[in-house]
């Protein structure tokens, strides 16, 4: 089992146990808005590695590609960037997509370190970090914050860590 699949299975088991939830695991190519209307989604990967990205995140101001992160005016290069963020699903008043992303293998490995479903854990709307976060702690988090009420990136609602 490769690392991405292992992380997916681990995350879903935690959600099932802690959240008393039922989860469908589907291939990214099988996703459609119509078939899974008003259902929350957890997306692993980036714009090149996950076919559902275009459907769910085309209008998102945070874009993760192979070797590149773009979040509003902030841009980062390299294969060692990871990101967590949430985005509303177009056409739904209730569902959103939670994204666990990386610009490369190092970025995805950095994403393994967090416990999304641990009790009392909290995350901002978006968090972008480098692989070095695993050693440096919060110094490795480069950008974190919240969207405004219209789901726009507003520099007054984020923190940039130089």
PDB file of C-alpha atoms in Angstrom:
ATOM      1  CA  UNK A   1       0.000   0.000   0.000  1.00  0.00           C
ATOM      2  CA  UNK A   2       1.549   3.347  -0.996  1.00  0.00           C
ATOM      3  CA  UNK A   3       1.867   6.268   1.433  1.00  0.00           C
ATOM      4  CA  UNK A   4      -1.114   8.257   0.117  1.00  0.00           C
ATOM      5  CA  UNK A   5      -3.463   5.282   0.326  1.00  0.00           C
ATOM      6  CA  UNK A   6      -2.153   4.384   3.796  1.00  0.00           C
ATOM      7  CA  UNK A   7      -2.796   7.979   4.990  1.00  0.00           C
ATOM      8  CA  UNK A   8      -6.272   7.959   3.460  1.00  0.00           C
ATOM      9  CA  UNK A   9      -7.223   4.691   5.157  1.00  0.00           C
ATOM     10  CA  UNK A  10      -5.815   5.890   8.493  1.00  0.00           C
ATOM     11  CA  UNK A  11      -7.701   9.199   8.269  1.00  0.00           C
ATOM     12  CA  UNK A  12     -10.965   7.510   7.361  1.00  0.00           C
ATOM     13  CA  UNK A  13     -10.663   4.960  10.155  1.00  0.00           C
ATOM     14  CA  UNK A  14     -10.171   7.800  12.642  1.00  0.00           C
ATOM     15  CA  UNK A  15     -13.211   9.633  11.252  1.00  0.00           C
ATOM     16  CA  UNK A  16     -15.314   6.496  11.423  1.00  0.00           C
ATOM     17  CA  UNK A  17     -14.290   5.758  14.995  1.00  0.00           C
ATOM     18  CA  UNK A  18     -14.297   9.284  16.430  1.00  0.00           C
ATOM     19  CA  UNK A  19     -17.069  10.779  14.345  1.00  0.00           C
ATOM     20  CA  UNK A  20     -19.325   7.737  14.130  1.00  0.00           C
ATOM     21  CA  UNK A  21     -19.379   8.350  10.414  1.00  0.00           C
ATOM     22  CA  UNK A  22     -19.798   6.300   7.308  1.00  0.00           C
ATOM     23  CA  UNK A  23     -17.334   7.061   4.535  1.00  0.00           C
ATOM     24  CA  UNK A  24     -17.287   6.086   0.899  1.00  0.00           C
ATOM     25  CA  UNK A  25     -13.830   5.762  -0.634  1.00  0.00           C
ATOM     26  CA  UNK A  26     -13.994   6.442  -4.351  1.00  0.00           C
ATOM     27  CA  UNK A  27     -11.370   7.038  -7.022  1.00  0.00           C
ATOM     28  CA  UNK A  28     -10.912  10.689  -7.939  1.00  0.00           C
ATOM     29  CA  UNK A  29     -11.993   9.950 -11.515  1.00  0.00           C
ATOM     30  CA  UNK A  30     -15.343   8.606 -10.267  1.00  0.00           C
ATOM     31  CA  UNK A  31     -16.344  11.814  -8.457  1.00  0.00           C
ATOM     32  CA  UNK A  32     -19.188  13.954  -9.807  1.00  0.00           C
ATOM     33  CA  UNK A  33     -21.127  16.791  -8.195  1.00  0.00           C
ATOM     34  CA  UNK A  34     -24.443  15.228  -9.190  1.00  0.00           C
ATOM     35  CA  UNK A  35     -23.755  11.769  -7.820  1.00  0.00           C
ATOM     36  CA  UNK A  36     -22.387  13.076  -4.507  1.00  0.00           C
ATOM     37  CA  UNK A  37     -24.570  16.167  -4.088  1.00  0.00           C
ATOM     38  CA  UNK A  38     -24.410  17.786  -0.626  1.00  0.00           C
ATOM     39  CA  UNK A  39     -21.781  15.314   0.572  1.00  0.00           C
ATOM     40  CA  UNK A  40     -18.574  16.429   2.203  1.00  0.00           C
ATOM     41  CA  UNK A  41     -15.332  15.422   0.497  1.00  0.00           C
ATOM     42  CA  UNK A  42     -11.794  14.866   1.725  1.00  0.00           C
ATOM     43  CA  UNK A  43      -9.428  15.365  -1.200  1.00  0.00           C
ATOM     44  CA  UNK A  44      -5.832  14.136  -1.072  1.00  0.00           C
ATOM     45  CA  UNK A  45      -3.279  15.329  -3.622  1.00  0.00           C
ATOM     46  CA  UNK A  46      -2.877  18.365  -5.867  1.00  0.00           C
ATOM     47  CA  UNK A  47      -4.203  19.735  -9.148  1.00  0.00           C
ATOM     48  CA  UNK A  48      -2.087  17.318 -11.187  1.00  0.00           C
ATOM     49  CA  UNK A  49      -2.512  14.209  -9.053  1.00  0.00           C
ATOM     50  CA  UNK A  50      -6.259  14.329  -8.281  1.00  0.00           C
ATOM     51  CA  UNK A  51      -8.800  14.471 -11.123  1.00  0.00           C
ATOM     52  CA  UNK A  52     -11.545  15.801  -8.817  1.00  0.00           C
ATOM     53  CA  UNK A  53      -9.519  18.983  -8.170  1.00  0.00           C
ATOM     54  CA  UNK A  54     -10.892  20.742 -11.268  1.00  0.00           C
ATOM     55  CA  UNK A  55     -14.465  19.956 -10.274  1.00  0.00           C
ATOM     56  CA  UNK A  56     -14.172  20.946  -6.620  1.00  0.00           C
ATOM     57  CA  UNK A  57     -11.459  23.623  -6.503  1.00  0.00           C
ATOM     58  CA  UNK A  58     -11.396  25.425  -9.868  1.00  0.00           C
ATOM     59  CA  UNK A  59     -12.603  28.676  -8.262  1.00  0.00           C
ATOM     60  CA  UNK A  60     -10.566  28.358  -5.046  1.00  0.00           C
ATOM     61  CA  UNK A  61      -7.985  31.123  -4.461  1.00  0.00           C
ATOM     62  CA  UNK A  62      -5.562  28.524  -3.111  1.00  0.00           C
ATOM     63  CA  UNK A  63      -4.055  26.325  -5.800  1.00  0.00           C
ATOM     64  CA  UNK A  64      -1.542  23.556  -5.175  1.00  0.00           C
ATOM     65  CA  UNK A  65       0.293  22.151  -8.165  1.00  0.00           C
ATOM     66  CA  UNK A  66       3.351  20.020  -8.579  1.00  0.00           C
ATOM     67  CA  UNK A  67       6.236  22.163  -7.216  1.00  0.00           C
ATOM     68  CA  UNK A  68       4.088  25.296  -6.737  1.00  0.00           C
ATOM     69  CA  UNK A  69       1.675  26.854  -4.240  1.00  0.00           C
ATOM     70  CA  UNK A  70      -0.387  29.948  -5.042  1.00  0.00           C
ATOM     71  CA  UNK A  71      -2.513  31.526  -2.319  1.00  0.00           C
ATOM     72  CA  UNK A  72      -3.696  34.974  -3.309  1.00  0.00           C
ATOM     73  CA  UNK A  73      -0.576  37.113  -3.651  1.00  0.00           C
ATOM     74  CA  UNK A  74       1.633  34.549  -1.911  1.00  0.00           C
ATOM     75  CA  UNK A  75       3.572  32.081  -4.038  1.00  0.00           C
ATOM     76  CA  UNK A  76       5.947  29.282  -3.042  1.00  0.00           C
ATOM     77  CA  UNK A  77       8.087  26.956  -5.154  1.00  0.00           C
ATOM     78  CA  UNK A  78       9.480  23.476  -4.507  1.00  0.00           C
ATOM     79  CA  UNK A  79       8.407  19.903  -3.815  1.00  0.00           C
ATOM     80  CA  UNK A  80       8.413  20.288  -0.019  1.00  0.00           C
ATOM     81  CA  UNK A  81       5.240  22.338   0.517  1.00  0.00           C
ATOM     82  CA  UNK A  82       2.125  20.986   2.208  1.00  0.00           C
ATOM     83  CA  UNK A  83      -1.289  22.520   2.761  1.00  0.00           C
ATOM     84  CA  UNK A  84      -4.550  21.959   4.572  1.00  0.00           C
ATOM     85  CA  UNK A  85      -7.571  23.984   3.622  1.00  0.00           C
ATOM     86  CA  UNK A  86     -11.319  23.912   3.310  1.00  0.00           C
ATOM     87  CA  UNK A  87     -13.485  25.210   0.474  1.00  0.00           C
ATOM     88  CA  UNK A  88     -17.276  25.217  -0.086  1.00  0.00           C
ATOM     89  CA  UNK A  89     -18.569  22.893  -2.778  1.00  0.00           C
ATOM     90  CA  UNK A  90     -20.167  24.864  -5.592  1.00  0.00           C
ATOM     91  CA  UNK A  91     -23.942  24.441  -5.700  1.00  0.00           C
ATOM     92  CA  UNK A  92     -24.253  23.232  -2.101  1.00  0.00           C
ATOM     93  CA  UNK A  93     -25.335  25.212   0.940  1.00  0.00           C
ATOM     94  CA  UNK A  94     -23.969  22.596   3.318  1.00  0.00           C
ATOM     95  CA  UNK A  95     -21.070  20.617   1.882  1.00  0.00           C
ATOM     96  CA  UNK A  96     -17.401  21.487   1.709  1.00  0.00           C
ATOM     97  CA  UNK A  97     -14.167  19.887   0.607  1.00  0.00           C
ATOM     98  CA  UNK A  98     -11.318  19.417   3.065  1.00  0.00           C
ATOM     99  CA  UNK A  99      -7.983  19.352   1.255  1.00  0.00           C
ATOM    100  CA  UNK A 100      -4.781  17.596   2.311  1.00  0.00           C
ATOM    101  CA  UNK A 101      -2.260  18.596  -0.309  1.00  0.00           C
ATOM    102  CA  UNK A 102       1.403  18.725  -1.194  1.00  0.00           C
ATOM    103  CA  UNK A 103       3.559  19.994  -4.025  1.00  0.00           C
ATOM    104  CA  UNK A 104       5.537  16.757  -4.083  1.00  0.00           C
ATOM    105  CA  UNK A 105       6.370  13.709  -2.001  1.00  0.00           C
ATOM    106  CA  UNK A 106       8.032  15.765   0.737  1.00  0.00           C
ATOM    107  CA  UNK A 107       5.007  18.042   0.963  1.00  0.00           C
ATOM    108  CA  UNK A 108       2.626  15.090   1.218  1.00  0.00           C
ATOM    109  CA  UNK A 109       4.843  13.463   3.869  1.00  0.00           C
ATOM    110  CA  UNK A 110       4.649  16.654   5.915  1.00  0.00           C
ATOM    111  CA  UNK A 111       0.856  16.349   5.736  1.00  0.00           C
ATOM    112  CA  UNK A 112       1.031  12.929   7.424  1.00  0.00           C
ATOM    113  CA  UNK A 113       2.131  14.440  10.724  1.00  0.00           C
ATOM    114  CA  UNK A 114      -1.158  15.986  11.805  1.00  0.00           C
ATOM    115  CA  UNK A 115      -4.128  14.389  13.477  1.00  0.00           C
ATOM    116  CA  UNK A 116      -7.179  15.936  11.809  1.00  0.00           C
ATOM    117  CA  UNK A 117      -9.691  14.133  13.999  1.00  0.00           C
ATOM    118  CA  UNK A 118      -7.895  14.320  17.339  1.00  0.00           C
ATOM    119  CA  UNK A 119      -9.952  15.731  20.172  1.00  0.00           C
ATOM    120  CA  UNK A 120      -9.549  19.467  20.707  1.00  0.00           C
ATOM    121  CA  UNK A 121      -7.479  19.898  17.553  1.00  0.00           C
ATOM    122  CA  UNK A 122      -8.216  23.013  15.593  1.00  0.00           C
ATOM    123  CA  UNK A 123      -7.085  24.340  12.271  1.00  0.00           C
ATOM    124  CA  UNK A 124      -7.559  27.665  10.521  1.00  0.00           C
ATOM    125  CA  UNK A 125      -9.367  27.719   7.157  1.00  0.00           C
ATOM    126  CA  UNK A 126      -6.013  27.310   5.432  1.00  0.00           C
ATOM    127  CA  UNK A 127      -2.475  26.466   6.454  1.00  0.00           C
ATOM    128  CA  UNK A 128       0.553  26.266   4.153  1.00  0.00           C
ATOM    129  CA  UNK A 129       3.804  24.849   5.469  1.00  0.00           C
ATOM    130  CA  UNK A 130       7.138  23.363   4.476  1.00  0.00           C
ATOM    131  CA  UNK A 131       8.504  19.912   5.203  1.00  0.00           C
ATOM    132  CA  UNK A 132      10.814  21.567   7.766  1.00  0.00           C
ATOM    133  CA  UNK A 133       7.751  22.088   9.973  1.00  0.00           C
ATOM    134  CA  UNK A 134       8.334  18.526  11.160  1.00  0.00           C
ATOM    135  CA  UNK A 135      11.629  19.671  12.744  1.00  0.00           C
ATOM    136  CA  UNK A 136      11.039  23.395  13.323  1.00  0.00           C
ATOM    137  CA  UNK A 137       7.464  23.333  14.544  1.00  0.00           C
ATOM    138  CA  UNK A 138       5.467  26.516  13.934  1.00  0.00           C
ATOM    139  CA  UNK A 139       8.427  28.219  12.205  1.00  0.00           C
ATOM    140  CA  UNK A 140       7.783  25.886   9.278  1.00  0.00           C
ATOM    141  CA  UNK A 141       4.226  27.193   8.866  1.00  0.00           C
ATOM    142  CA  UNK A 142       4.515  29.966   6.256  1.00  0.00           C
ATOM    143  CA  UNK A 143       0.911  31.096   5.808  1.00  0.00           C
ATOM    144  CA  UNK A 144      -2.207  30.486   7.856  1.00  0.00           C
ATOM    145  CA  UNK A 145      -5.514  32.214   8.285  1.00  0.00           C
ATOM    146  CA  UNK A 146      -9.183  32.517   7.515  1.00  0.00           C
ATOM    147  CA  UNK A 147     -11.303  33.476   4.527  1.00  0.00           C
ATOM    148  CA  UNK A 148     -13.604  36.465   4.856  1.00  0.00           C
ATOM    149  CA  UNK A 149     -17.384  35.964   4.928  1.00  0.00           C
ATOM    150  CA  UNK A 150     -17.492  35.849   1.110  1.00  0.00           C
ATOM    151  CA  UNK A 151     -14.818  33.092   0.986  1.00  0.00           C
ATOM    152  CA  UNK A 152     -12.183  35.520  -0.295  1.00  0.00           C
ATOM    153  CA  UNK A 153      -8.559  35.712   0.823  1.00  0.00           C
ATOM    154  CA  UNK A 154      -8.018  38.864   2.840  1.00  0.00           C
ATOM    155  CA  UNK A 155      -4.447  39.667   3.995  1.00  0.00           C
ATOM    156  CA  UNK A 156      -5.899  41.140   7.198  1.00  0.00           C
ATOM    157  CA  UNK A 157      -7.111  37.648   8.123  1.00  0.00           C
ATOM    158  CA  UNK A 158      -3.887  35.733   7.557  1.00  0.00           C
ATOM    159  CA  UNK A 159      -0.420  35.541   9.070  1.00  0.00           C
ATOM    160  CA  UNK A 160       2.736  35.197   7.001  1.00  0.00           C
ATOM    161  CA  UNK A 161       5.728  33.654   8.724  1.00  0.00           C
ATOM    162  CA  UNK A 162       8.944  34.812   6.984  1.00  0.00           C
TER     163      UNK A 162
END
